[in-house]
mmCIF file of N, CA and C in Angstrom:
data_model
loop_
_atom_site.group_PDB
_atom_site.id
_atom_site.type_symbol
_atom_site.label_atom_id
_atom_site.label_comp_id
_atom_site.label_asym_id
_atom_site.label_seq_id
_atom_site.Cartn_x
_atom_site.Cartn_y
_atom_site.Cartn_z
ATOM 1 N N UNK F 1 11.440 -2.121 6.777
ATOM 2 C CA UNK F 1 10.138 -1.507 6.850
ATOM 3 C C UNK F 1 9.354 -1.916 5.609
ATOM 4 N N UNK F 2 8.318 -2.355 5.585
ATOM 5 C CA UNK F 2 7.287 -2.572 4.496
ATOM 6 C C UNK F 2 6.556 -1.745 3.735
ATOM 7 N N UNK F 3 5.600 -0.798 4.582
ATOM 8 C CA UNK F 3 5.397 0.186 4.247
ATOM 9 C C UNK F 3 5.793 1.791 4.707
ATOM 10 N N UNK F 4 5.780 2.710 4.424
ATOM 11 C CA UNK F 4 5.363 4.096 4.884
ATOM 12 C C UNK F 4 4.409 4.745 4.289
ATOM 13 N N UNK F 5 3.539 5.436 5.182
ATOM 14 C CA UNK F 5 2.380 6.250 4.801
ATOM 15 C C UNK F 5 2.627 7.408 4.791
ATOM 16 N N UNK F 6 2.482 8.251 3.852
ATOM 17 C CA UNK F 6 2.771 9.665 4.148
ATOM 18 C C UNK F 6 0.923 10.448 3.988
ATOM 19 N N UNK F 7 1.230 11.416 4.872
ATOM 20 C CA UNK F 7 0.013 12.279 5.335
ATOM 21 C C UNK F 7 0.532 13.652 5.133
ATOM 22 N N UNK F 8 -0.777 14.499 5.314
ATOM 23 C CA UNK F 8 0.128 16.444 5.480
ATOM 24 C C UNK F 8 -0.622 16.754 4.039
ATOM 25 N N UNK F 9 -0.584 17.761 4.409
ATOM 26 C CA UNK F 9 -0.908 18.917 3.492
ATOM 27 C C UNK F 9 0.029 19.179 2.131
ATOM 28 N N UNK F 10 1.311 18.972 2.251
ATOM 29 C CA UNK F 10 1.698 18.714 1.153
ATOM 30 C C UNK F 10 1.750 17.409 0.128
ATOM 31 N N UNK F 11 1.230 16.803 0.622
ATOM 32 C CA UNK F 11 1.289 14.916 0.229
ATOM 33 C C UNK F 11 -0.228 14.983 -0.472
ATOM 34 N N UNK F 12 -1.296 15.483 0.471
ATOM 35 C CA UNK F 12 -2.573 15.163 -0.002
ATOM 36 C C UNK F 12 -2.919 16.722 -0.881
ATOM 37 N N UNK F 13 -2.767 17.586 -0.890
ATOM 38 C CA UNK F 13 -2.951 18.855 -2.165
ATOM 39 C C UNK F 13 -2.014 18.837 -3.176
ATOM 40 N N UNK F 14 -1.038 18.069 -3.126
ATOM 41 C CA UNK F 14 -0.141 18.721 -4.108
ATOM 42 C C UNK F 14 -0.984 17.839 -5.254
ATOM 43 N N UNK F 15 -0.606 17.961 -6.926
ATOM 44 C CA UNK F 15 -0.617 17.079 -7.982
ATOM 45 C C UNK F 15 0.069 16.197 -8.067
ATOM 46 N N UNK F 16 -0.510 15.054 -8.502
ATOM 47 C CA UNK F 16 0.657 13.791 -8.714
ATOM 48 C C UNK F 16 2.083 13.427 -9.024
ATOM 49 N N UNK F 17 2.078 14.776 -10.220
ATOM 50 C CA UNK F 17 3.487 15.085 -10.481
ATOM 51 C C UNK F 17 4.293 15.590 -9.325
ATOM 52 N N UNK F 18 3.772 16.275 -8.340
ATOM 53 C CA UNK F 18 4.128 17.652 -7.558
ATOM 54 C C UNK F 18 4.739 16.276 -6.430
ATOM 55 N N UNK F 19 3.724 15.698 -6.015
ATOM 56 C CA UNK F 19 3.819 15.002 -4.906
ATOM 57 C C UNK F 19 4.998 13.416 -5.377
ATOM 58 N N UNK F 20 4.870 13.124 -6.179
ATOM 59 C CA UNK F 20 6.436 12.283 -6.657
ATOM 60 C C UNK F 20 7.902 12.827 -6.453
ATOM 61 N N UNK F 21 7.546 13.916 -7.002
ATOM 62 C CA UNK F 21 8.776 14.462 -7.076
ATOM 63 C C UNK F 21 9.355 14.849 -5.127
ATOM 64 N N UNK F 22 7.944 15.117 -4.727
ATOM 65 C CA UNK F 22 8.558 15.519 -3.338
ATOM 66 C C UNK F 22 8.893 14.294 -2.333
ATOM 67 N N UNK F 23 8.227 12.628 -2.794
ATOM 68 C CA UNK F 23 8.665 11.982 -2.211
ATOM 69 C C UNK F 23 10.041 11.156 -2.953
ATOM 70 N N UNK F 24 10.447 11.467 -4.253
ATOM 71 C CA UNK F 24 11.732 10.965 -4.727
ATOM 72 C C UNK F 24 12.977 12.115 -4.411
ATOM 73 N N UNK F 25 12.255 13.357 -4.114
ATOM 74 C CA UNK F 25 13.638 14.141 -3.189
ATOM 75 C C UNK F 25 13.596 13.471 -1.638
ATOM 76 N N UNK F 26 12.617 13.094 -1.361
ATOM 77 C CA UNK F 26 12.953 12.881 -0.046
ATOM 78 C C UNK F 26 13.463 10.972 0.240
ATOM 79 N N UNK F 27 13.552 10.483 -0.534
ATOM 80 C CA UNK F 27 14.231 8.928 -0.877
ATOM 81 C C UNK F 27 15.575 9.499 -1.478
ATOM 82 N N UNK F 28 15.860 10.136 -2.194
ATOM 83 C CA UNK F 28 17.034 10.410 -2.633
ATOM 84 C C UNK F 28 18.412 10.891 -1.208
ATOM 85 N N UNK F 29 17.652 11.260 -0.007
ATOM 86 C CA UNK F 29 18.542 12.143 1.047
ATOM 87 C C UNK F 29 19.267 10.902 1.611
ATOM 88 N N UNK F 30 20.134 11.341 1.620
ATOM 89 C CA UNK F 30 20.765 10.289 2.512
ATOM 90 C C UNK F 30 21.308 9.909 3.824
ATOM 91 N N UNK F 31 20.539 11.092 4.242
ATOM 92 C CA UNK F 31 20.255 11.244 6.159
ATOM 93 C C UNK F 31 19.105 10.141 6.415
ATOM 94 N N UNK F 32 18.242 11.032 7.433
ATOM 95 C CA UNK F 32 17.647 10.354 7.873
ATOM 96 C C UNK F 32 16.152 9.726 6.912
ATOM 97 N N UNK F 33 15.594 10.236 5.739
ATOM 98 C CA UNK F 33 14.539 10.134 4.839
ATOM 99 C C UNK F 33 14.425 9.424 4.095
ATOM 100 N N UNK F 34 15.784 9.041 3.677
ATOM 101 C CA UNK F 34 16.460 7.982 2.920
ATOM 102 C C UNK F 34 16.468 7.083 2.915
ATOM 103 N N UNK F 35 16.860 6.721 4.641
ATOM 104 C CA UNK F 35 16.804 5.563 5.208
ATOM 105 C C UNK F 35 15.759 5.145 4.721
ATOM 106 N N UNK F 36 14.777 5.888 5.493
ATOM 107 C CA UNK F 36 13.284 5.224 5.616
ATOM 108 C C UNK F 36 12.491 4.488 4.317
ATOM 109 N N UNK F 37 12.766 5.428 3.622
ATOM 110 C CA UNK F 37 11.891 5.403 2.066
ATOM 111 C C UNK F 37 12.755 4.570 1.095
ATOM 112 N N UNK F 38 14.099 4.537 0.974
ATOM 113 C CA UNK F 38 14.897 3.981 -0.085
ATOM 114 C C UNK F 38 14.387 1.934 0.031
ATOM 115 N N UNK F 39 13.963 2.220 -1.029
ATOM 116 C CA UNK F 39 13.477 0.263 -1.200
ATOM 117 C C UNK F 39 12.184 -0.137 -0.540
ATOM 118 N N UNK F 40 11.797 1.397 -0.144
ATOM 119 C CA UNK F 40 10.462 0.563 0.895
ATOM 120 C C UNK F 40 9.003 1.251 0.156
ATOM 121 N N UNK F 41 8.014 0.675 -0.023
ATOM 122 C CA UNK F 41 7.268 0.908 -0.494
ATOM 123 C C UNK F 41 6.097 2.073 -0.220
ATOM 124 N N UNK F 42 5.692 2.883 -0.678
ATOM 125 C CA UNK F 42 5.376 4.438 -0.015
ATOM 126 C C UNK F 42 3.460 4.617 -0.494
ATOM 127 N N UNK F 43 3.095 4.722 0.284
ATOM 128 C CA UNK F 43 1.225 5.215 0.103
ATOM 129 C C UNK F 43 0.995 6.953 0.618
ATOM 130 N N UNK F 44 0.179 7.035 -0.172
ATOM 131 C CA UNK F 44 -0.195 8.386 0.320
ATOM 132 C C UNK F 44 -1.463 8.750 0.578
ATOM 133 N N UNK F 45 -1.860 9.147 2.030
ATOM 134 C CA UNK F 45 -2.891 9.155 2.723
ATOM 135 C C UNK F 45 -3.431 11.085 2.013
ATOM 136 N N UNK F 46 -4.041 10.943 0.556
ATOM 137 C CA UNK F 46 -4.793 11.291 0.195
ATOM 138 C C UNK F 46 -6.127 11.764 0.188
ATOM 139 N N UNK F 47 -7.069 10.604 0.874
ATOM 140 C CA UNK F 47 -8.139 10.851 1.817
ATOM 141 C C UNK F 47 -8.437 11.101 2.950
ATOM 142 N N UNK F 48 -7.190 11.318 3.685
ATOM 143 C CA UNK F 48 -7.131 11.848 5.097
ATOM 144 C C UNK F 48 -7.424 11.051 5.945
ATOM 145 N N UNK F 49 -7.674 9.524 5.829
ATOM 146 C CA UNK F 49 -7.974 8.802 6.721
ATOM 147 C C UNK F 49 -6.847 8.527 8.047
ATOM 148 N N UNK F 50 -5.578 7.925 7.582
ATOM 149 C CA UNK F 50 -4.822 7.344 9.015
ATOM 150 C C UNK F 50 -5.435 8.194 9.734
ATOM 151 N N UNK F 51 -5.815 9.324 10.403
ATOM 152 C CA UNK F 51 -6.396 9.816 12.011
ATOM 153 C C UNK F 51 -7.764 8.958 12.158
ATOM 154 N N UNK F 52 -8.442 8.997 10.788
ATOM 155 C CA UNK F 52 -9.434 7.549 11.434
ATOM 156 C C UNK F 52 -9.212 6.259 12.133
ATOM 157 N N UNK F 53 -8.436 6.091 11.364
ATOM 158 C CA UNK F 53 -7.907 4.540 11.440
ATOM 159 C C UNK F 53 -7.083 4.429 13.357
ATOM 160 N N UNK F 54 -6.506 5.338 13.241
ATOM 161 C CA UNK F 54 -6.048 5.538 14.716
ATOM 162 C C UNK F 54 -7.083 5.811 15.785
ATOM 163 N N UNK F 55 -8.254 6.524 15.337
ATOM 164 C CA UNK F 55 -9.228 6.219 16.690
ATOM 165 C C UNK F 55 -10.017 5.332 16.776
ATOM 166 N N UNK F 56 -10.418 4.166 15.338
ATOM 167 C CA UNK F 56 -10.778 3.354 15.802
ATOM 168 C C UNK F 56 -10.195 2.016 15.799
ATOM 169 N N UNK F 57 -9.277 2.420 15.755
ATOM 170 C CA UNK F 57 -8.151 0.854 16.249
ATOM 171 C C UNK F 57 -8.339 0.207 17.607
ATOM 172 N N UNK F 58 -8.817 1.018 18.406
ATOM 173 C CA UNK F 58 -8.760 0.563 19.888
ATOM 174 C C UNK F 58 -10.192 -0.372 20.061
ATOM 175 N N UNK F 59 -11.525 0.540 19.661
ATOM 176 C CA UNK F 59 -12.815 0.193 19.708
ATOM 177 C C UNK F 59 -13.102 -0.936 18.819
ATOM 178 N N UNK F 60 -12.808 -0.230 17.551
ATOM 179 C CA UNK F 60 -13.365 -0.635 16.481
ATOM 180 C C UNK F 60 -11.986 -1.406 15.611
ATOM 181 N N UNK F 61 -11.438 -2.610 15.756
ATOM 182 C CA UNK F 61 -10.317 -3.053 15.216
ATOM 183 C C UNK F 61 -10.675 -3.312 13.543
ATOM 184 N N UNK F 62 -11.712 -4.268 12.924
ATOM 185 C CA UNK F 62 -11.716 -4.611 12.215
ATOM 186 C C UNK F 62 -12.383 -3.211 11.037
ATOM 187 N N UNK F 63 -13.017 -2.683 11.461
ATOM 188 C CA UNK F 63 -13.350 -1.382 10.913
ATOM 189 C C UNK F 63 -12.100 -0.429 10.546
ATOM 190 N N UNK F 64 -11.213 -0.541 11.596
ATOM 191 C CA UNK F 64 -9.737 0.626 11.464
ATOM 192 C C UNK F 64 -9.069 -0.457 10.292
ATOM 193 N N UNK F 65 -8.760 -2.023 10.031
ATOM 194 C CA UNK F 65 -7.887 -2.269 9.465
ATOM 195 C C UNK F 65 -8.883 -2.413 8.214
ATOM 196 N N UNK F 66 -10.048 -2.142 7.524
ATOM 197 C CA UNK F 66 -10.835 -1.944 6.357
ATOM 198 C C UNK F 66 -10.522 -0.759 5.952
ATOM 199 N N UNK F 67 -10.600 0.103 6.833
ATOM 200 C CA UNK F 67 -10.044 1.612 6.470
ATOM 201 C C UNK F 67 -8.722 1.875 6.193
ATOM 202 N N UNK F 68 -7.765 1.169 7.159
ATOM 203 C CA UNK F 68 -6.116 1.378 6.595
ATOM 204 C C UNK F 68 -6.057 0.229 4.907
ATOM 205 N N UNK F 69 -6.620 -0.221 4.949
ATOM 206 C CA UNK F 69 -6.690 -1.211 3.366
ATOM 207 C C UNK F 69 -6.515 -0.296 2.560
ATOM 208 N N UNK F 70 -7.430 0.670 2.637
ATOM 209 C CA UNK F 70 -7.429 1.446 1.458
ATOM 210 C C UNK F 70 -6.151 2.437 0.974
ATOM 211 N N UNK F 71 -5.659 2.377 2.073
ATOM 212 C CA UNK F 71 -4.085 3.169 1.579
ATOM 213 C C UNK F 71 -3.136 2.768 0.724
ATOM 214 N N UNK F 72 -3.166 1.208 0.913
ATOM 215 C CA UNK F 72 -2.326 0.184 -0.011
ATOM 216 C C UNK F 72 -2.517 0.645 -1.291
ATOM 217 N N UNK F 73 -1.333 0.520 -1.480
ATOM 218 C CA UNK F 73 -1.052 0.620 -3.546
ATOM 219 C C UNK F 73 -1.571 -0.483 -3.866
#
């Protein structure tokens, strides 16, 4: 996996500190979270966009992938 985006209410309110720590407990698990996140590079949908980006992916392609840009680290 290349990237993961994380979204939610705890990802986008918490503080920077707050929100590290909750995605290095959740890379640290070694179920299923682990998998995902261990070595793979992590963005955090802060501005609430991915639900944009998902409705206009269909219509509007080049507009949705200007908008997912901005998630990139």
């Amino acid at each position: 996996m290349g990237l993961v985006v994380l979204s939610g209410g705890v990802f986008r309110h918490a503080a920077p500190a707050d929100r590290d720590a909750v995605v290095a407990r959740l890379a640290a698990d070694r179920g299923g979270a682990g998998g995902v996140l261990g070595g793979t590079e992590v963005a955090v949908d802060s501005a609430y966009v991915l639900a944009a980006v998902g409705l206009l992916a269909r219509d509007h392609p080049d507009a949705a992938r200007a908008l997912a840009a901005t998630l990139l680290p």
